[in-house]
Coordinates of C-alpha atoms in Angstrom, one line a residue:
M1 CA -4.8 3.8 -27.4
N2 CA -2.5 5.4 -24.9
E3 CA -2.7 9.2 -24.0
L4 CA -1.1 11.2 -21.8
V5 CA -2.8 14.0 -20.1
V6 CA -0.9 17.4 -18.2
N7 CA -3.1 19.7 -16.6
K8 CA -2.2 22.8 -14.4
N9 CA -4.1 23.1 -11.1
D10 CA -3.0 25.6 -7.9
D11 CA -0.7 23.1 -6.4
G12 CA 1.3 22.3 -9.6
L13 CA 0.7 19.5 -12.8
R14 CA -1.3 16.5 -12.5
I15 CA -0.8 14.0 -15.2
G16 CA -2.9 11.1 -16.5
I17 CA -2.0 8.2 -18.5
L18 CA -5.1 6.7 -20.2
H19 CA -5.5 3.4 -22.2
D20 CA -8.5 3.1 -24.0
K21 CA -10.1 6.1 -22.4
L22 CA -9.6 4.5 -19.1
I23 CA -7.5 6.6 -16.5
V24 CA -4.5 4.0 -15.3
E25 CA -1.9 6.3 -13.7
L26 CA -2.1 9.8 -11.8
H27 CA 0.7 11.9 -11.2
N28 CA 1.1 15.0 -9.0
E29 CA 4.1 17.0 -9.3
K30 CA 3.8 19.8 -6.9
L31 CA 5.6 23.0 -7.6
T32 CA 7.2 22.8 -4.7
E33 CA 8.7 19.6 -4.7
E34 CA 12.1 19.2 -4.1
F35 CA 13.3 15.9 -3.9
S36 CA 12.3 13.6 -7.0
V37 CA 13.4 10.3 -7.6
G38 CA 16.3 10.6 -9.9
D39 CA 17.6 14.1 -8.7
L40 CA 21.2 14.2 -7.9
F41 CA 22.5 16.3 -4.7
L42 CA 25.8 17.1 -3.3
G43 CA 25.4 15.7 0.4
R44 CA 27.1 16.0 3.4
V45 CA 27.5 13.4 5.7
K46 CA 26.0 14.2 9.4
K47 CA 26.5 11.2 11.1
I48 CA 27.6 7.3 11.1
V49 CA 25.1 4.8 12.7
P50 CA 26.9 1.5 13.0
G51 CA 24.5 -0.5 14.4
L52 CA 22.7 0.1 11.0
N53 CA 25.6 0.1 8.9
A54 CA 24.3 3.0 7.5
A55 CA 24.9 6.8 7.5
F56 CA 22.6 10.0 7.6
V57 CA 23.4 12.7 4.9
D58 CA 22.0 16.4 4.9
V59 CA 20.6 16.9 1.5
G60 CA 18.6 20.2 2.4
H61 CA 15.6 18.3 3.9
P62 CA 14.3 18.8 7.2
R63 CA 15.0 15.3 7.9
D64 CA 18.3 13.7 7.2
A65 CA 18.1 11.2 4.3
F66 CA 19.3 7.6 4.9
L67 CA 22.5 6.1 2.7
H68 CA 22.8 2.2 3.5
Y69 CA 26.9 0.9 3.3
F70 CA 24.7 -1.7 0.3
D71 CA 23.9 1.6 -1.7
L72 CA 27.0 3.3 -1.9
G73 CA 27.9 0.9 -4.6
P74 CA 31.2 -1.2 -5.4
Q75 CA 32.8 2.3 -7.2
I76 CA 32.1 4.8 -4.3
K77 CA 35.7 5.3 -3.7
S78 CA 36.2 6.1 -7.4
M79 CA 33.4 8.4 -7.2
L80 CA 34.9 10.1 -4.1
K81 CA 38.4 10.5 -5.9
Y82 CA 36.2 11.7 -9.1
M83 CA 34.6 14.5 -6.9
R84 CA 37.9 15.7 -5.1
L85 CA 39.5 16.6 -9.1
V86 CA 36.2 18.2 -10.3
K87 CA 36.3 20.3 -7.1
T88 CA 40.2 20.9 -7.4
A89 CA 39.9 21.6 -11.2
K90 CA 36.5 23.6 -11.1
G91 CA 34.7 22.0 -13.5
A92 CA 35.8 20.0 -16.8
G93 CA 33.8 16.6 -15.8
K94 CA 34.1 14.8 -18.9
K95 CA 38.0 15.3 -18.8
Q96 CA 38.4 15.0 -15.1
L97 CA 36.8 11.3 -15.4
N98 CA 38.8 10.3 -18.6
N99 CA 41.5 10.9 -16.0
V100 CA 40.2 9.1 -12.7
K101 CA 42.2 5.4 -12.8
P102 CA 39.4 3.2 -11.2
V103 CA 40.0 2.7 -7.3
P104 CA 39.6 -0.9 -6.3
D105 CA 35.6 -2.1 -5.5
I106 CA 35.1 -1.5 -1.6
N107 CA 34.5 -4.6 0.4
K108 CA 30.5 -5.6 0.0
H109 CA 30.5 -7.2 3.7
G110 CA 32.6 -3.9 4.7
K111 CA 31.3 -1.5 7.7
M112 CA 30.4 2.6 6.2
A113 CA 33.1 3.8 8.7
E114 CA 35.8 2.3 7.1
V115 CA 34.4 4.4 3.7
L116 CA 32.7 7.4 4.7
Q117 CA 33.2 10.4 7.9
P118 CA 31.4 12.5 9.3
S119 CA 31.2 16.3 7.6
Q120 CA 32.1 14.4 4.4
E121 CA 30.7 16.0 1.1
I122 CA 29.3 13.0 -1.0
L123 CA 27.2 12.7 -4.4
V124 CA 24.0 11.2 -4.2
Q125 CA 20.9 10.3 -5.8
V126 CA 17.4 9.6 -4.5
V127 CA 15.7 6.7 -5.0
K128 CA 13.1 7.1 -2.6
E129 CA 11.1 10.1 -1.9
P130 CA 10.7 11.9 1.6
I131 CA 7.0 9.6 2.6
S132 CA 5.3 10.3 5.8
T133 CA 7.9 11.2 8.8
K134 CA 10.7 9.9 6.7
G135 CA 13.4 11.3 5.1
P136 CA 14.6 10.6 1.3
R137 CA 16.5 7.1 0.8
L138 CA 19.6 7.7 -1.2
S139 CA 22.1 5.8 -3.4
S140 CA 25.6 6.8 -4.4
E141 CA 25.5 4.5 -6.8
I142 CA 24.6 6.9 -9.4
S143 CA 22.8 5.9 -12.5
I144 CA 21.9 8.9 -15.6
P145 CA 18.6 7.5 -17.6
G146 CA 18.4 8.3 -21.3
Q147 CA 15.3 7.3 -23.7
Y148 CA 17.7 4.1 -25.0
V149 CA 20.2 3.7 -22.4
V150 CA 21.4 4.2 -19.0
L151 CA 25.0 5.4 -18.1
V152 CA 26.3 4.3 -14.7
P153 CA 29.6 5.8 -13.7
F154 CA 32.5 3.8 -13.0
S155 CA 30.8 0.8 -13.6
R156 CA 32.5 -2.1 -15.5
V157 CA 28.9 -3.6 -16.5
T158 CA 27.2 -3.7 -19.8
S159 CA 23.8 -5.5 -19.7
V160 CA 20.6 -5.2 -21.9
S161 CA 17.0 -5.5 -20.4
K162 CA 15.9 -8.6 -19.6
K163 CA 12.4 -7.8 -20.8
I164 CA 14.5 -8.2 -24.6
R165 CA 13.7 -11.7 -25.3
S166 CA 15.2 -12.2 -28.8
S167 CA 18.8 -13.4 -28.0
E168 CA 19.6 -12.3 -31.5
E169 CA 18.8 -8.7 -30.4
R170 CA 20.0 -8.9 -27.3
R171 CA 23.4 -10.0 -28.6
R172 CA 23.5 -7.0 -31.3
L173 CA 22.7 -4.5 -28.7
K174 CA 25.4 -5.8 -26.3
V175 CA 28.0 -5.5 -29.3
L176 CA 26.6 -2.0 -29.8
A177 CA 26.8 -0.9 -26.3
E178 CA 30.2 -2.3 -26.2
S179 CA 31.7 -0.3 -29.2
L180 CA 29.9 3.1 -28.4
K181 CA 30.3 3.1 -24.1
P182 CA 32.2 6.1 -23.0
P183 CA 35.5 5.4 -20.9
N184 CA 34.8 4.8 -17.0
F185 CA 31.5 4.3 -17.8
G186 CA 29.1 0.8 -17.2
M187 CA 26.0 1.0 -19.6
I188 CA 22.5 -0.2 -19.0
I189 CA 20.3 -1.2 -22.5
R190 CA 16.7 -0.2 -21.9
T191 CA 13.6 -2.2 -23.4
A192 CA 13.1 1.0 -26.0
A193 CA 16.5 0.3 -27.3
E194 CA 15.4 -2.7 -29.3
G195 CA 15.5 -2.7 -33.0
K196 CA 17.1 1.0 -32.6
D197 CA 20.9 1.6 -34.7
A198 CA 23.7 2.9 -33.6
A199 CA 23.3 6.6 -34.0
S200 CA 19.8 6.2 -32.1
L201 CA 22.0 5.1 -29.2
S202 CA 25.1 7.5 -30.1
N203 CA 22.8 10.8 -29.8
D204 CA 21.1 9.4 -26.4
I205 CA 24.6 8.6 -24.6
T206 CA 25.8 12.3 -26.3
G207 CA 22.7 13.9 -24.4
I208 CA 23.5 12.4 -21.2
L209 CA 27.3 12.9 -21.2
D210 CA 26.2 16.9 -21.8
R211 CA 23.8 16.3 -18.3
W212 CA 26.9 14.8 -16.6
E213 CA 28.9 17.6 -17.8
A214 CA 26.3 20.3 -16.7
M215 CA 26.2 18.3 -13.2
S216 CA 29.9 18.4 -12.6
E217 CA 30.4 22.3 -13.0
T218 CA 27.5 22.7 -10.7
M219 CA 29.0 20.5 -8.3
A220 CA 32.5 21.9 -8.7
K221 CA 31.1 25.6 -7.4
G222 CA 28.6 24.5 -5.1
R223 CA 28.5 23.7 -1.5
A224 CA 26.9 20.7 0.1
P225 CA 23.9 20.6 0.9
S226 CA 22.8 21.1 -2.8
K227 CA 20.8 19.7 -5.8
V228 CA 23.1 19.5 -8.6
L229 CA 21.1 17.3 -11.3
S230 CA 17.2 17.6 -11.7
E231 CA 15.4 14.9 -12.9
H232 CA 13.1 16.0 -15.9
N233 CA 9.6 17.3 -14.7
R234 CA 7.2 14.4 -14.2
A235 CA 5.6 14.7 -17.6
T236 CA 9.2 14.8 -19.6
S237 CA 10.3 11.8 -17.5
I238 CA 6.9 9.3 -18.4
L239 CA 7.9 10.6 -22.0
R240 CA 11.1 9.0 -21.7
D241 CA 9.9 5.6 -20.2
M242 CA 7.0 5.3 -22.3
L243 CA 7.8 6.7 -25.5
S244 CA 8.6 3.6 -27.1
Q245 CA 5.1 2.3 -26.5
G246 CA 3.7 5.7 -28.1
F247 CA 1.1 8.0 -27.3
D248 CA -1.7 8.7 -29.5
T249 CA -2.8 11.7 -27.9
I250 CA -0.7 14.4 -25.6
Y251 CA -2.9 17.0 -24.2
T252 CA -1.9 19.6 -22.1
D253 CA -3.6 23.1 -20.9
D254 CA 0.0 24.7 -19.3
Q255 CA 2.2 26.7 -21.5
Q256 CA 5.1 25.6 -19.9
A257 CA 4.6 22.2 -20.0
F258 CA 4.0 22.3 -23.5
Q259 CA 7.1 23.9 -24.4
D260 CA 8.8 21.7 -22.4
I261 CA 7.1 18.3 -24.0
K262 CA 7.5 19.7 -27.6
N263 CA 11.3 20.5 -26.8
Y264 CA 11.6 16.8 -25.6
L265 CA 9.9 15.2 -28.6
S266 CA 11.8 17.6 -31.2
V267 CA 14.9 16.1 -29.9
N268 CA 14.2 13.0 -29.4
Q269 CA 11.3 11.7 -31.5
P270 CA 10.1 14.8 -33.7
E271 CA 7.5 11.9 -35.1
Q272 CA 5.2 12.4 -32.1
L273 CA 5.0 15.8 -32.4
K274 CA 1.8 15.9 -34.6
T275 CA 0.3 14.0 -31.5
L276 CA 0.8 17.0 -29.3
K277 CA -2.4 19.0 -28.2
Y278 CA -2.5 22.3 -26.6
Y279 CA -6.0 22.6 -25.0
K280 CA -7.3 26.5 -25.0
G281 CA -11.3 25.2 -23.6
K282 CA -13.3 27.1 -20.8
I283 CA -13.9 24.0 -19.0
P284 CA -10.8 22.1 -17.0
L285 CA -9.5 20.0 -18.9
F286 CA -9.7 16.8 -16.5
Q287 CA -13.5 17.5 -16.6
H288 CA -13.5 18.0 -20.6
L289 CA -12.2 14.2 -20.9
G290 CA -14.2 13.0 -18.2
L291 CA -11.3 12.2 -15.7
E292 CA -12.7 14.3 -12.6
R293 CA -15.6 11.0 -12.8
Q294 CA -13.3 8.2 -12.8
I295 CA -11.1 9.7 -10.4
K296 CA -13.8 10.1 -8.2
A297 CA -15.2 6.5 -8.9
S298 CA -11.4 5.1 -8.3
F299 CA -10.2 6.5 -5.3
G300 CA -12.7 5.5 -2.6
K301 CA -12.7 2.7 0.0
I302 CA -15.3 0.8 -2.2
V303 CA -14.3 0.6 -6.1
S304 CA -17.2 -0.6 -8.1
M305 CA -16.7 -2.5 -11.0
A306 CA -19.2 -4.3 -13.8
N307 CA -22.2 -6.1 -12.9
G308 CA -22.0 -5.2 -9.4
A309 CA -19.2 -6.9 -8.1
Y310 CA -17.1 -4.5 -5.9
L311 CA -13.7 -3.7 -4.1
V312 CA -13.2 -2.8 -0.6
I313 CA -9.7 -1.4 0.0
E314 CA -8.0 -0.7 3.3
H315 CA -4.5 0.7 4.5
T316 CA -2.9 -0.3 7.2
E317 CA 0.2 0.6 8.5
A318 CA 2.1 -2.4 7.7
M319 CA 0.1 -3.1 4.2
H320 CA -2.9 -2.6 2.0
V321 CA -5.5 -5.3 2.1
I322 CA -7.9 -5.8 -0.8
D323 CA -11.6 -7.6 -0.6
V324 CA -12.8 -8.7 -3.6
N325 CA -16.9 -9.1 -3.3
S326 CA -19.4 -10.6 -6.2
G327 CA -22.4 -8.2 -5.3
S328 CA -26.2 -9.4 -5.6
K329 CA -26.0 -9.1 -8.8
N330 CA -24.2 -12.0 -9.8
L331 CA -25.9 -14.6 -8.3
T332 CA -27.8 -15.3 -11.7
N333 CA -24.8 -17.6 -13.1
S334 CA -25.2 -21.4 -13.5
T335 CA -22.5 -22.2 -10.3
L336 CA -20.9 -20.5 -7.9
E337 CA -17.8 -21.8 -9.3
D338 CA -18.4 -19.8 -12.8
T339 CA -19.5 -16.6 -10.7
A340 CA -16.2 -16.6 -8.4
L341 CA -14.2 -17.3 -11.5
K342 CA -15.7 -14.7 -13.7
V343 CA -16.2 -12.0 -11.0
N344 CA -12.2 -12.7 -9.9
M345 CA -10.8 -12.6 -13.6
A346 CA -12.4 -9.0 -13.5
A347 CA -11.1 -8.0 -10.1
A348 CA -7.9 -8.8 -11.4
E349 CA -8.1 -6.0 -14.0
E350 CA -9.2 -3.7 -11.7
I351 CA -6.7 -4.6 -9.0
A352 CA -3.8 -4.0 -11.4
R353 CA -5.3 -0.7 -12.2
Q354 CA -5.7 0.2 -9.0
L355 CA -2.0 -0.6 -7.8
R356 CA -0.7 2.1 -10.5
L357 CA -3.3 5.0 -10.6
R358 CA -3.1 5.3 -6.2
D359 CA 0.9 4.0 -6.6
M360 CA 0.2 1.7 -4.0
G361 CA 3.4 0.2 -2.6
G362 CA 4.8 -2.5 -0.3
I363 CA 2.7 -5.7 0.5
I364 CA -0.8 -6.3 -0.8
V365 CA -2.6 -8.4 0.2
I366 CA -5.6 -9.5 -1.7
D367 CA -8.7 -11.8 -1.0
F368 CA -10.2 -13.1 -3.5
I369 CA -13.6 -15.3 -3.7
D370 CA -12.9 -18.8 -3.2
M371 CA -12.4 -21.4 -5.9
K372 CA -12.4 -25.0 -5.6
K373 CA -11.1 -26.0 -8.6
S374 CA -6.7 -25.4 -8.9
E375 CA -7.2 -25.0 -12.4
N376 CA -9.3 -22.2 -12.1
R377 CA -6.9 -20.8 -9.5
R378 CA -4.1 -21.2 -12.0
K379 CA -6.0 -19.4 -14.7
L380 CA -6.4 -16.5 -12.1
N381 CA -2.6 -16.2 -11.2
D382 CA -2.0 -16.4 -14.9
H383 CA -4.3 -13.5 -15.5
L384 CA -3.1 -11.1 -12.5
R385 CA 0.5 -11.8 -13.9
K386 CA -0.5 -10.9 -17.5
V387 CA -2.8 -7.7 -16.3
M388 CA 0.3 -6.5 -14.2
K389 CA 2.8 -7.0 -17.0
D390 CA 2.3 -3.2 -17.9
D391 CA 3.1 -2.0 -14.5
R392 CA 6.5 0.1 -14.6
A393 CA 7.1 -0.6 -11.1
R394 CA 9.0 -3.6 -9.8
H395 CA 6.7 -6.2 -8.5
S396 CA 6.6 -9.9 -7.4
I397 CA 3.6 -12.0 -7.1
L398 CA 3.4 -15.3 -5.0
P399 CA 0.7 -17.9 -6.1
I400 CA -2.4 -18.3 -4.5
S401 CA -2.2 -19.5 -0.7
R402 CA -4.8 -22.4 0.3
F403 CA -6.9 -19.7 2.2
G404 CA -7.6 -17.8 -1.2
L405 CA -5.0 -15.3 -0.7
V406 CA -2.6 -13.5 -2.9
Q407 CA 0.9 -11.3 -1.9
I408 CA 2.2 -9.0 -4.0
T409 CA 5.2 -6.9 -3.4
R410 CA 5.2 -3.4 -5.2
Q411 CA 7.9 -1.2 -5.0
R412 CA 7.3 2.3 -3.4
V413 CA 9.6 5.1 -4.3
R414 CA 7.5 7.8 -3.8
P415 CA 3.9 8.6 -1.6
Q416 CA 0.7 7.4 -2.2
I417 CA -1.4 9.0 -3.9
K418 CA -4.5 10.0 -1.7
I419 CA -7.8 11.6 -3.1
S420 CA -11.0 12.2 -1.3
T421 CA -13.8 10.8 -2.7
A422 CA -16.6 12.0 -0.2
E423 CA -18.1 15.5 -0.3
T424 CA -20.0 17.3 2.7
C425 CA -23.3 16.5 2.7
P426 CA -25.7 19.7 2.1
S427 CA -28.4 18.5 4.2
C428 CA -26.6 18.3 7.2
N429 CA -23.9 21.3 7.0
G430 CA -20.4 19.1 7.1
S431 CA -21.8 16.8 10.1
G432 CA -21.5 13.8 7.5
K433 CA -20.5 12.6 4.5
I434 CA -22.0 10.9 1.4
Q435 CA -20.8 9.5 -1.6
A436 CA -19.6 12.2 -4.3
S437 CA -22.5 13.6 -5.8
I438 CA -21.2 13.1 -9.4
L439 CA -21.9 9.5 -9.0
I440 CA -25.6 9.0 -7.8
A441 CA -27.0 9.6 -11.1
D442 CA -24.5 6.6 -12.8
E443 CA -25.7 4.3 -9.6
I444 CA -29.5 5.3 -10.0
Q445 CA -28.8 4.6 -14.1
N446 CA -27.2 1.1 -13.3
N447 CA -29.9 -0.4 -10.7
V448 CA -32.7 0.9 -12.9
D449 CA -31.4 -0.8 -15.7
F450 CA -30.5 -4.4 -13.5
I451 CA -34.2 -4.4 -12.2
M452 CA -35.8 -3.5 -15.6
K453 CA -33.8 -6.0 -17.6
M454 CA -33.2 -9.2 -15.2
N455 CA -36.1 -8.6 -12.6
K456 CA -38.4 -7.4 -15.5
E457 CA -40.5 -5.6 -13.4
K458 CA -44.1 -4.2 -15.3
K459 CA -44.0 -1.2 -12.5
L460 CA -41.2 0.9 -10.6
K461 CA -41.2 3.9 -8.4
I462 CA -38.1 5.4 -7.2
V463 CA -38.4 8.1 -4.3
L464 CA -35.6 10.5 -4.4
N465 CA -34.7 13.8 -2.4
P466 CA -36.0 16.3 -4.4
F467 CA -33.2 17.8 -5.7
V468 CA -31.8 14.6 -6.9
A469 CA -35.4 14.1 -8.5
A470 CA -35.4 17.4 -10.5
Y471 CA -32.0 15.8 -12.2
F472 CA -34.5 12.8 -13.4
T473 CA -37.4 14.5 -14.3
K474 CA -36.3 18.5 -15.7
G475 CA -36.9 18.7 -19.6
G476 CA -40.2 17.2 -20.7
F477 CA -39.7 14.9 -23.3
K478 CA -35.9 15.3 -23.3
S479 CA -35.4 14.4 -19.5
I480 CA -33.8 11.0 -18.3
Q481 CA -37.2 9.4 -17.1
W482 CA -38.8 9.8 -20.8
R483 CA -35.5 8.5 -22.0
W484 CA -36.0 5.3 -19.5
Y485 CA -39.6 4.9 -21.4
F486 CA -38.4 5.1 -24.6
K487 CA -35.7 2.6 -23.5
Y488 CA -37.6 0.2 -21.3
R489 CA -41.0 0.6 -22.7
K490 CA -42.3 1.3 -19.0
W491 CA -43.0 4.0 -17.3
I492 CA -40.8 4.3 -14.0
K493 CA -42.4 7.1 -11.7
V494 CA -39.8 9.3 -9.8
S495 CA -41.1 10.3 -6.4
S496 CA -39.7 13.1 -4.6
D497 CA -39.3 12.8 -0.5
T498 CA -38.1 16.3 1.0
S499 CA -37.3 13.4 4.4
M500 CA -35.2 11.7 2.4
P501 CA -30.9 12.3 2.5
F502 CA -29.9 13.6 -0.3
A503 CA -27.8 10.5 -1.2
K504 CA -30.8 7.9 -0.1
V505 CA -32.4 6.1 -3.0
K506 CA -35.4 3.5 -2.8
Y507 CA -37.3 1.4 -5.1
Y508 CA -40.6 0.0 -5.1
N509 CA -42.0 -3.0 -7.5
T510 CA -45.1 -3.3 -9.1
D511 CA -46.7 -4.5 -5.1
G512 CA -45.6 -1.6 -3.6
G513 CA -42.9 -3.4 -1.7
E514 CA -39.5 -2.2 -1.6
I515 CA -36.3 -3.8 -3.8
K516 CA -33.6 -4.0 -1.8
L517 CA -30.2 -4.0 -4.0

């Protein structure tokens, strides 16, 4: 079950993708965001750097954007010729494109100074958003995506997504592409085109060409630096890329986002309109769907999993490091090897989710629990590849090393999402941090369940801060304390201690000894 949730906040939009009610992707689209992946800019070359074989281009960002020679694209001279024609004719992009006689490709081992000069205008596309102190990363090999196809100006390539496995379907789509391909455009058939007819592809191509025409007219009248074509907002971009998988429900509490999504669905997939719902409730949408709790539980340094296992996620300048720990509750299995395999398999699923959720990119090193059997290591590696199959970012997974490490490289095109999960401690007026208070009750419930079922204690006493204790005892027969009694058929005593820190909990057994968890 897939769901899309679009929530408006003070900074812009928060967009969540849910699979079986569990959040797997989170995107923030700020109102002031002007350099998104896919945007086209009319830029001006600021300087050529021979040592890097690259150019720095002014696209309006405080820091100049980076354009490497390899990102120029073989047909850059044809594109520059087209720009001159459009500027001269003041528009008429489609007509001018048809009139351009392609220029021979540039030498792939050439020099930037042979192609571009300082102060020259150039059409570029953002391929990586500004991250930290770096400006945007650019390419002048333009590609304009639709739902089923991607058009590449002046390319001579017609290709089909490798994710379409059927050789017969690939041949059918290749023939269709060759017959529908506009003059002076290359075409890439996307995975979503599998099984689609000529009319669907033709309508998609027409929509892309209309955007190209609008871009050409803007470029003809504009001066560098300026944006000439904006990528769809993040919500409709996700829809475009994932609509083939289908969403069972699309929620939004923002009127503008609702209208944008409605317009997009009306044109591209009207049968999905019934899944679009506008939320008018008083409780914030993310809170209403339980996503705030999930986000708090998922973005800390320590990420808990079922049965007490947990991940420790550390971020360094060069890479991300993830350590897998079994926790004390998993030591009841028959053998250490079985325990390691069980925990590692569960950790692989959570890690795949964490990479998408936090949008972690670059080098990721995972320290799984050591396993001695080669078949178990192979099973884990296969499972990790399987659970990462739905990740839309390009990634590569190396086999498990003899030290039990797995190395992953994952495409990074925008800043990693960082959410602070610590709250200011009410007991010390902000001098320290505690675990997010929304999760304290869940942790206590899980520990009580473990003690009563696994340790089979006859009596249990819990000592808590008075504020937390009141949460478990209030409500008489409807309180959580009484619910525990009906569930375990044993009375669990809840005591308060004013000296206890807010998030501190102590558990005592029948003999009054403290239970360490």
